[in-house]
Coordinates of C-alpha atoms in Angstrom, one line a residue:
M1 CA 80.2 94.5 56.3
S2 CA 76.4 94.3 56.3
E3 CA 76.4 93.7 52.6
K4 CA 78.7 90.7 53.0
V5 CA 76.5 89.3 55.8
V6 CA 73.4 89.5 53.6
K7 CA 75.2 88.0 50.6
L8 CA 76.4 85.1 52.8
I9 CA 72.9 84.5 54.1
R10 CA 71.5 84.5 50.5
D11 CA 74.1 82.0 49.3
L12 CA 73.4 79.7 52.3
V13 CA 69.6 79.9 51.7
K14 CA 70.0 78.9 48.0
Q15 CA 72.4 76.1 48.8
R16 CA 70.2 74.5 51.4
D17 CA 66.9 75.5 49.7
I18 CA 65.4 77.0 52.8
P19 CA 63.4 80.1 53.5
C20 CA 64.9 83.0 55.4
M21 CA 63.4 86.1 57.0
L22 CA 65.5 89.2 57.8
S23 CA 64.6 92.4 59.7
L24 CA 66.4 95.2 58.0
H25 CA 66.4 98.9 58.7
Q26 CA 67.7 101.4 56.1
P27 CA 69.6 98.8 54.0
R28 CA 71.7 100.2 51.1
S29 CA 70.4 99.8 47.6
S30 CA 72.9 97.0 46.9
I31 CA 71.4 95.0 49.8
F32 CA 67.9 95.8 48.7
R33 CA 68.5 94.3 45.3
M34 CA 69.5 90.9 46.9
L35 CA 66.0 90.6 48.4
D36 CA 63.3 88.4 46.8
E37 CA 60.3 89.7 48.8
V38 CA 59.7 92.6 51.1
L39 CA 57.3 92.9 54.0
L40 CA 56.8 96.6 54.9
L41 CA 55.4 97.2 58.4
A42 CA 54.2 100.5 59.7
P43 CA 54.0 101.4 63.5
G44 CA 51.5 99.1 65.2
G45 CA 52.4 96.2 62.9
R46 CA 50.2 97.4 60.0
V47 CA 51.2 95.8 56.7
C48 CA 51.6 98.4 53.9
Y49 CA 53.2 96.0 51.4
H50 CA 54.1 92.4 51.0
G51 CA 55.4 91.0 47.7
D52 CA 58.2 91.1 45.2
A53 CA 60.9 93.5 46.1
R54 CA 61.4 94.6 42.5
E55 CA 57.7 95.4 42.2
A56 CA 57.4 97.5 45.4
T57 CA 58.1 100.9 43.9
K58 CA 55.7 100.2 41.0
Y59 CA 53.0 99.3 43.5
F60 CA 53.3 102.5 45.4
K61 CA 53.5 104.5 42.1
K62 CA 50.0 103.3 41.4
L63 CA 48.9 104.7 44.7
G64 CA 50.3 108.1 43.9
Y65 CA 53.7 107.8 45.6
V66 CA 56.6 107.9 43.1
C67 CA 60.1 107.0 44.1
P68 CA 62.4 109.9 43.1
A69 CA 65.2 109.1 40.6
E70 CA 68.6 108.1 42.1
T71 CA 66.9 107.3 45.5
N72 CA 67.5 104.2 47.4
P73 CA 64.2 102.2 47.2
A74 CA 64.6 101.0 50.8
E75 CA 64.8 104.6 52.1
F76 CA 61.8 105.5 50.0
L77 CA 59.7 102.7 51.5
L78 CA 60.8 103.5 55.1
D79 CA 59.9 107.2 54.6
L80 CA 56.4 106.1 53.6
V81 CA 55.8 104.4 56.9
S82 CA 57.7 106.7 59.3
I83 CA 56.0 109.2 61.7
D84 CA 57.6 112.5 62.7
A85 CA 57.1 112.4 66.5
E86 CA 58.5 115.9 66.9
D87 CA 55.9 117.8 64.9
P88 CA 52.2 117.0 65.8
S89 CA 50.9 118.4 62.4
A90 CA 53.4 116.4 60.4
A91 CA 52.7 113.3 62.6
L92 CA 49.0 113.6 61.7
E93 CA 49.8 113.7 58.0
D94 CA 52.1 110.7 58.4
E95 CA 49.4 108.8 60.3
L96 CA 46.8 109.5 57.5
R97 CA 49.2 108.4 54.8
I98 CA 50.0 105.2 56.6
T99 CA 46.4 104.4 57.2
K100 CA 45.7 105.0 53.5
L101 CA 48.5 102.6 52.5
A102 CA 47.5 99.9 55.0
D103 CA 43.9 100.1 53.9
A104 CA 44.9 99.9 50.2
F105 CA 47.1 96.9 50.8
Q106 CA 44.4 95.1 52.8
K107 CA 41.9 95.8 50.1
N108 CA 44.3 94.6 47.4
H109 CA 45.3 91.5 49.4
H110 CA 41.7 90.6 50.0
Q111 CA 40.9 90.8 46.3
V112 CA 43.8 88.6 45.4
H113 CA 43.0 86.2 48.2
S114 CA 39.4 85.9 47.1
E115 CA 40.4 85.2 43.5
V116 CA 42.8 82.4 44.7
L117 CA 40.1 80.9 46.8
S118 CA 37.6 81.0 43.9
L119 CA 40.0 79.2 41.7
V120 CA 40.8 76.5 44.2
S121 CA 37.3 75.7 45.4
N122 CA 34.0 77.2 46.1
I123 CA 34.1 77.6 49.8
D124 CA 31.0 78.4 51.7
V125 CA 31.9 80.1 55.0
N126 CA 28.9 79.8 57.4
D127 CA 28.0 82.0 60.4
D128 CA 29.5 79.7 62.9
V129 CA 33.0 79.9 61.3
C130 CA 32.7 83.8 61.2
N131 CA 31.6 83.9 64.8
S132 CA 34.5 81.7 65.8
V133 CA 37.0 83.8 64.0
E134 CA 35.6 87.0 65.5
Q135 CA 35.7 85.5 69.0
S136 CA 39.3 84.4 68.5
K137 CA 40.2 88.0 67.4
R138 CA 38.6 89.6 70.4
K139 CA 40.4 87.1 72.7
R140 CA 43.7 88.0 71.2
L141 CA 42.9 91.7 71.6
R142 CA 42.0 91.3 75.2
F143 CA 45.1 89.3 76.1
G144 CA 47.2 91.8 74.0
K145 CA 46.1 94.6 76.3
I146 CA 46.8 92.7 79.4
R147 CA 50.3 91.8 78.1
R148 CA 51.1 95.4 77.2
F149 CA 50.0 96.6 80.6
R150 CA 52.1 93.9 82.4
R151 CA 55.1 94.9 80.4
L152 CA 54.6 98.6 81.1
L153 CA 54.1 97.9 84.8
L154 CA 57.3 95.8 84.9
R155 CA 59.3 98.5 83.1
S156 CA 58.1 101.2 85.5
W157 CA 58.7 99.0 88.6
R158 CA 62.2 98.2 87.4
Q159 CA 62.9 101.9 87.0
N160 CA 61.9 102.5 90.6
I161 CA 64.0 99.6 91.9
R162 CA 67.1 100.7 90.0
N163 CA 67.1 104.1 91.8
N164 CA 68.5 102.6 94.9
R165 CA 70.4 105.7 95.9
V166 CA 67.4 108.0 95.4
N167 CA 65.1 105.6 97.3
F168 CA 67.5 105.4 100.2
I169 CA 67.9 109.2 100.4
R170 CA 64.1 109.5 100.4
L171 CA 63.7 106.9 103.1
I172 CA 66.3 108.6 105.3
G173 CA 64.9 112.0 104.5
S174 CA 61.3 110.9 105.5
A175 CA 62.5 109.5 108.8
G176 CA 64.9 112.4 109.5
N177 CA 62.3 115.1 108.8
A178 CA 59.8 113.4 111.1
Y179 CA 62.3 113.3 113.9
L180 CA 63.4 116.9 113.2
F181 CA 59.8 118.2 113.5
S182 CA 59.2 116.4 116.8
T183 CA 62.4 118.0 118.1
I184 CA 61.5 121.5 117.0
F185 CA 58.0 121.5 118.4
K186 CA 58.9 120.4 121.9
S187 CA 55.5 121.2 123.5
V188 CA 54.0 118.2 121.6
K189 CA 55.1 115.7 124.3
K190 CA 54.0 112.2 125.0
G191 CA 51.4 111.9 127.8
E192 CA 50.8 115.7 127.7
F193 CA 47.9 117.4 125.9
T194 CA 47.9 121.0 127.0
P195 CA 46.4 124.2 125.5
K196 CA 50.0 125.5 125.0
S197 CA 50.7 122.8 122.5
V198 CA 47.8 123.6 120.2
G199 CA 49.8 125.9 118.0
D200 CA 52.8 123.6 117.8
R201 CA 50.5 120.6 116.9
V202 CA 48.9 122.5 114.0
A203 CA 52.3 123.8 112.8
M204 CA 54.0 120.3 113.0
L205 CA 51.2 118.6 111.2
T206 CA 51.1 121.3 108.5
F207 CA 54.8 121.3 107.9
G208 CA 54.7 117.5 107.7
I209 CA 52.0 117.6 105.1
I210 CA 53.7 120.2 103.0
N211 CA 57.0 118.3 103.2
M212 CA 55.6 115.0 102.0
S213 CA 53.4 116.5 99.3
M214 CA 56.2 118.7 97.9
I215 CA 58.6 115.7 97.7
A216 CA 55.9 113.6 95.9
L217 CA 55.0 116.4 93.5
L218 CA 58.5 117.4 92.4
K219 CA 59.7 113.8 92.1
T220 CA 56.8 112.9 89.9
V221 CA 57.0 116.0 87.8
D222 CA 60.7 115.5 87.1
L223 CA 60.4 111.8 86.3
F224 CA 57.2 112.1 84.2
S225 CA 58.3 115.1 82.2
R226 CA 61.6 113.5 81.3
E227 CA 59.9 110.3 80.2
K228 CA 57.2 112.0 78.2
P229 CA 59.2 112.3 74.9
V230 CA 59.7 108.5 74.9
V231 CA 56.0 107.9 75.7
Q232 CA 55.0 110.2 72.8
R233 CA 57.2 108.3 70.4
E234 CA 56.0 104.9 71.5
Y235 CA 52.4 106.0 71.5
Q236 CA 52.6 107.2 67.9
R237 CA 54.0 103.8 67.0
R238 CA 50.9 102.3 68.5
Q239 CA 52.8 100.3 71.1
Y240 CA 50.3 101.1 73.8
S241 CA 47.5 103.6 74.7
T242 CA 47.8 106.6 77.0
F243 CA 45.4 104.9 79.5
E244 CA 47.6 101.8 79.7
Y245 CA 50.7 103.9 80.3
L246 CA 49.1 106.1 82.9
L247 CA 47.6 103.2 84.8
S248 CA 50.8 101.2 84.9
K249 CA 52.8 104.3 85.9
S250 CA 50.3 105.0 88.7
V251 CA 50.3 101.5 90.0
A252 CA 54.2 101.5 90.0
E253 CA 54.8 104.9 91.4
I254 CA 52.1 105.7 94.0
P255 CA 52.6 102.6 96.3
L256 CA 56.3 103.7 96.6
D257 CA 55.3 107.2 97.6
V258 CA 52.8 105.8 100.1
A259 CA 55.5 103.7 101.7
F260 CA 57.7 106.7 102.3
A261 CA 54.7 108.5 103.8
G262 CA 54.2 105.5 106.1
M263 CA 57.9 105.8 107.2
F264 CA 57.4 109.5 108.0
T265 CA 54.2 109.0 110.1
T266 CA 55.7 106.0 111.9
V267 CA 58.7 108.0 113.1
L268 CA 56.6 111.0 113.9
K269 CA 54.2 109.0 116.0
L270 CA 57.0 107.3 117.9
S271 CA 59.0 110.5 118.5
S272 CA 56.3 113.0 119.4
G273 CA 53.1 113.2 121.4
I274 CA 50.7 113.3 118.5
R275 CA 47.2 112.3 119.7
T276 CA 46.0 110.9 116.4
G277 CA 46.3 107.2 116.0
W278 CA 48.9 105.7 113.7
K279 CA 46.2 104.3 111.3
A280 CA 44.5 107.6 110.7
L281 CA 47.8 109.5 110.6
S282 CA 49.2 107.2 108.0
A283 CA 46.0 107.1 105.9
T284 CA 45.9 110.9 105.7
F285 CA 49.5 111.3 104.8
A286 CA 49.3 108.5 102.3
L287 CA 46.3 110.0 100.5
M288 CA 48.0 113.4 100.6
T289 CA 51.0 111.9 99.0
V290 CA 48.9 110.3 96.3
S291 CA 47.2 113.6 95.6
G292 CA 50.7 115.3 95.3
A293 CA 51.9 112.6 92.9
S294 CA 48.8 112.8 90.8
L295 CA 49.2 116.6 90.6
G296 CA 52.7 116.0 89.4
F297 CA 51.4 113.6 86.7
A298 CA 48.9 116.4 85.6
I299 CA 51.5 119.1 85.4
G300 CA 54.0 116.9 83.6
A301 CA 51.4 115.9 81.0
I302 CA 50.3 119.4 80.1
S303 CA 53.7 121.1 80.2
P304 CA 55.7 121.3 76.9
S305 CA 59.1 120.6 78.5
A306 CA 60.7 119.4 81.7
E307 CA 61.9 122.9 82.6
T308 CA 58.4 124.4 82.2
A309 CA 57.0 121.5 84.3
M310 CA 59.4 122.1 87.2
S311 CA 58.8 125.8 87.3
T312 CA 55.0 125.4 87.0
A313 CA 55.0 122.8 89.8
A314 CA 57.0 125.1 92.2
S315 CA 54.6 128.0 91.5
V316 CA 51.5 125.8 91.9
M317 CA 52.8 124.3 95.1
V318 CA 53.4 127.8 96.7
I319 CA 49.8 128.8 95.8
L320 CA 48.2 125.7 97.2
M321 CA 50.4 125.9 100.3
S322 CA 49.4 129.5 100.9
V323 CA 45.7 128.9 100.7
G324 CA 45.9 125.5 102.4
V325 CA 47.5 126.3 105.7
I326 CA 45.5 127.1 108.8
N327 CA 46.4 130.0 111.1
P328 CA 47.4 128.4 114.5
S329 CA 46.2 131.5 116.4
G330 CA 42.6 131.0 115.2
V331 CA 40.3 131.9 112.2
D332 CA 37.8 134.7 112.1
V333 CA 34.9 133.1 110.3
S334 CA 33.0 136.4 110.3
A335 CA 35.4 137.9 107.8
P336 CA 34.6 136.3 104.4
Q337 CA 37.5 135.3 102.2
P338 CA 37.8 136.6 98.6
A339 CA 36.1 134.4 96.0
I340 CA 39.4 133.5 94.4
V341 CA 40.9 132.3 97.7
D342 CA 37.8 130.1 98.4
A343 CA 38.1 128.6 94.9
L344 CA 41.8 127.9 95.3
K345 CA 41.1 126.3 98.7
Q346 CA 38.7 123.9 97.0
L347 CA 41.6 122.8 94.7
S348 CA 44.3 122.6 97.4
P349 CA 45.0 119.1 98.7
I350 CA 47.0 120.6 101.5
N351 CA 43.9 122.4 102.7
Y352 CA 42.0 119.2 103.1
A353 CA 44.9 117.2 104.5
V354 CA 45.5 119.9 107.2
K355 CA 41.8 119.9 108.1
A356 CA 41.7 116.2 108.3
M357 CA 44.7 116.1 110.7
C358 CA 43.3 118.8 112.9
L359 CA 39.9 117.0 113.1
T360 CA 41.5 113.8 114.3
E361 CA 43.9 115.5 116.6
Y362 CA 41.4 117.7 118.5
K363 CA 38.0 116.0 118.1
D364 CA 36.6 115.4 121.7
A365 CA 40.0 116.0 123.2
E366 CA 40.4 117.1 126.9
F367 CA 43.4 119.1 128.0
G368 CA 45.5 117.9 130.9
S369 CA 48.8 119.3 132.2
A370 CA 51.7 117.3 133.6
N371 CA 52.7 120.4 135.6
Q372 CA 49.7 120.0 137.8
K373 CA 50.5 116.4 139.0
G374 CA 51.4 116.1 142.6
R375 CA 50.8 119.8 143.4
Q376 CA 48.3 120.6 146.2
N377 CA 48.9 124.3 146.6
I378 CA 46.2 126.2 144.7
F379 CA 48.6 129.0 143.9
L380 CA 51.0 126.6 142.2
R381 CA 48.3 124.9 140.3
G382 CA 47.0 128.2 139.0
R383 CA 50.5 129.3 138.0
A384 CA 51.0 126.0 136.1
L385 CA 47.6 126.4 134.4
L386 CA 48.5 129.9 133.2
K387 CA 51.9 128.6 132.0
D388 CA 50.2 126.0 129.8
L389 CA 47.8 128.4 128.1
P390 CA 48.5 129.4 124.6
K391 CA 49.5 133.0 124.0
M392 CA 47.8 133.5 120.7
G393 CA 44.5 135.1 119.7
G394 CA 41.3 133.0 119.9
L395 CA 43.1 130.0 121.3
A396 CA 44.1 131.8 124.5
L397 CA 41.0 130.7 126.4
V398 CA 40.1 127.3 124.9
K399 CA 39.2 124.5 127.3
N400 CA 39.1 121.4 125.1
G401 CA 39.7 120.1 121.6
N402 CA 36.2 120.9 120.3
Q403 CA 36.7 124.6 121.2
V404 CA 40.0 124.5 119.3
L405 CA 38.2 123.2 116.2
H406 CA 35.6 126.0 116.6
E407 CA 38.3 128.7 116.8
L408 CA 40.0 127.2 113.8
G409 CA 36.8 127.3 111.8
L410 CA 36.6 123.5 111.5
D411 CA 33.6 122.6 113.7
K412 CA 31.4 122.0 110.7
D413 CA 33.9 119.8 108.8
T414 CA 34.3 116.0 109.0
Y415 CA 37.3 113.8 108.7
G416 CA 35.5 111.6 106.1
G417 CA 34.5 114.6 104.0
C418 CA 38.1 115.8 103.9
M419 CA 39.4 112.4 102.8
R420 CA 36.8 112.1 100.1
H421 CA 37.8 115.5 98.8
L422 CA 41.5 114.4 98.7
A423 CA 40.5 111.2 96.8
L424 CA 38.4 113.3 94.3
L425 CA 41.3 115.7 93.7
S426 CA 43.6 112.8 93.1
L427 CA 41.2 111.2 90.5
S428 CA 40.7 114.6 88.9
N429 CA 44.4 115.1 88.5
L430 CA 44.8 111.7 86.8
I431 CA 42.0 112.5 84.4
I432 CA 43.7 115.8 83.6
C433 CA 46.9 113.9 83.0
W434 CA 45.2 111.5 80.6
I435 CA 43.6 114.4 78.7
G436 CA 47.0 116.2 78.5
L437 CA 48.7 113.1 77.2
Q438 CA 46.0 112.6 74.5
I439 CA 46.4 116.2 73.4
R440 CA 50.2 116.3 73.5
N441 CA 50.7 113.0 71.8
G442 CA 49.2 114.1 68.6
P443 CA 47.0 111.7 66.5
K444 CA 45.0 109.2 68.5
A445 CA 46.3 105.6 68.2
E446 CA 44.2 102.5 68.3
S447 CA 45.4 99.7 70.5
S448 CA 46.8 96.7 68.6
C449 CA 47.8 93.3 69.7

């Protein structure tokens, strides 16, 4: 059928005396013989041959590439400009071959063009013309990068929008988990800030942070690792750079994760007696979610397969969670931690997020008990006070929020410092992701318009 279509087109072209351009992929030899000229393009739009179809194999023979006997010339030409995306070493050899062919054709084309120009006229190209051509080339390159980024961003955003069921489940899950936490930790009541609720407040905030960061991490790892083979193939075809892909993916994915974090904090604030303001609460959880998503990018980029990425993400999450939580019964700062634990704490976004939440929750806070309202009998007031005291370790005798921070070992930390550490971890994870993509994608590609 394809041969009949090409023959029909050829006959119409000859009858009407008009030019015709066809885009063909792996045409049979009978179709190739119908062609007058061939334009052979390599990934990235690089021209490796343009000329008489019957002279194509002779041209490449001069360059050292001989078409085997009884081989379809079209298949031979396509093999010359194809890249093996599955094997990095083979891909590098293919890239070097294509670069050699493209450079050879450009040199040959330049020589022929120069000879034609010298025969037509003696053209003197001044510096102003050269500068104008160079500026036009740079302008096309700049707008080409912007166009590629816009298309990548649009593709990523459409992928998110199409996952209506997943987004709905995440939305309901974020709101449901927040309400569940406020129900489980009943001592965190609105209008009451008692010593008894200290442990529950720490636990509720910690569970919330772990919940949101784990969801962001696993979702990103799953999506990113499954999409990576496509990215590697498109990258080796020079369709875009790894930086353009990573930037568009981050811009499309991270705001959505932040929105779900905002839903969680809104429901948690409305349904519980959290003292922290909604703005600081949402900012901390949003940055924690960004850090979790960026960690997912990094793990997905350096992992060889989706299965390896998921198992690695689960293991890393357990480790970061173990070193990141704070003991609600207090911390003995006089007992130094092992060096490996301290190092892992510096890498744990959960650690800094929990610290940030505790600092905003307890800084300059004064305890008050609803059980003491309206009671004049000193015996009853004392009984109510004892009832509100926590029953755990160093927090048993705390009198205000600053003492809680001291017992938790946070009296020297600041909220701003914790947030800066979270932002630095997020940026570091994205850099690791970019490096991983550069290594995994094989030969480096140059951006093209």
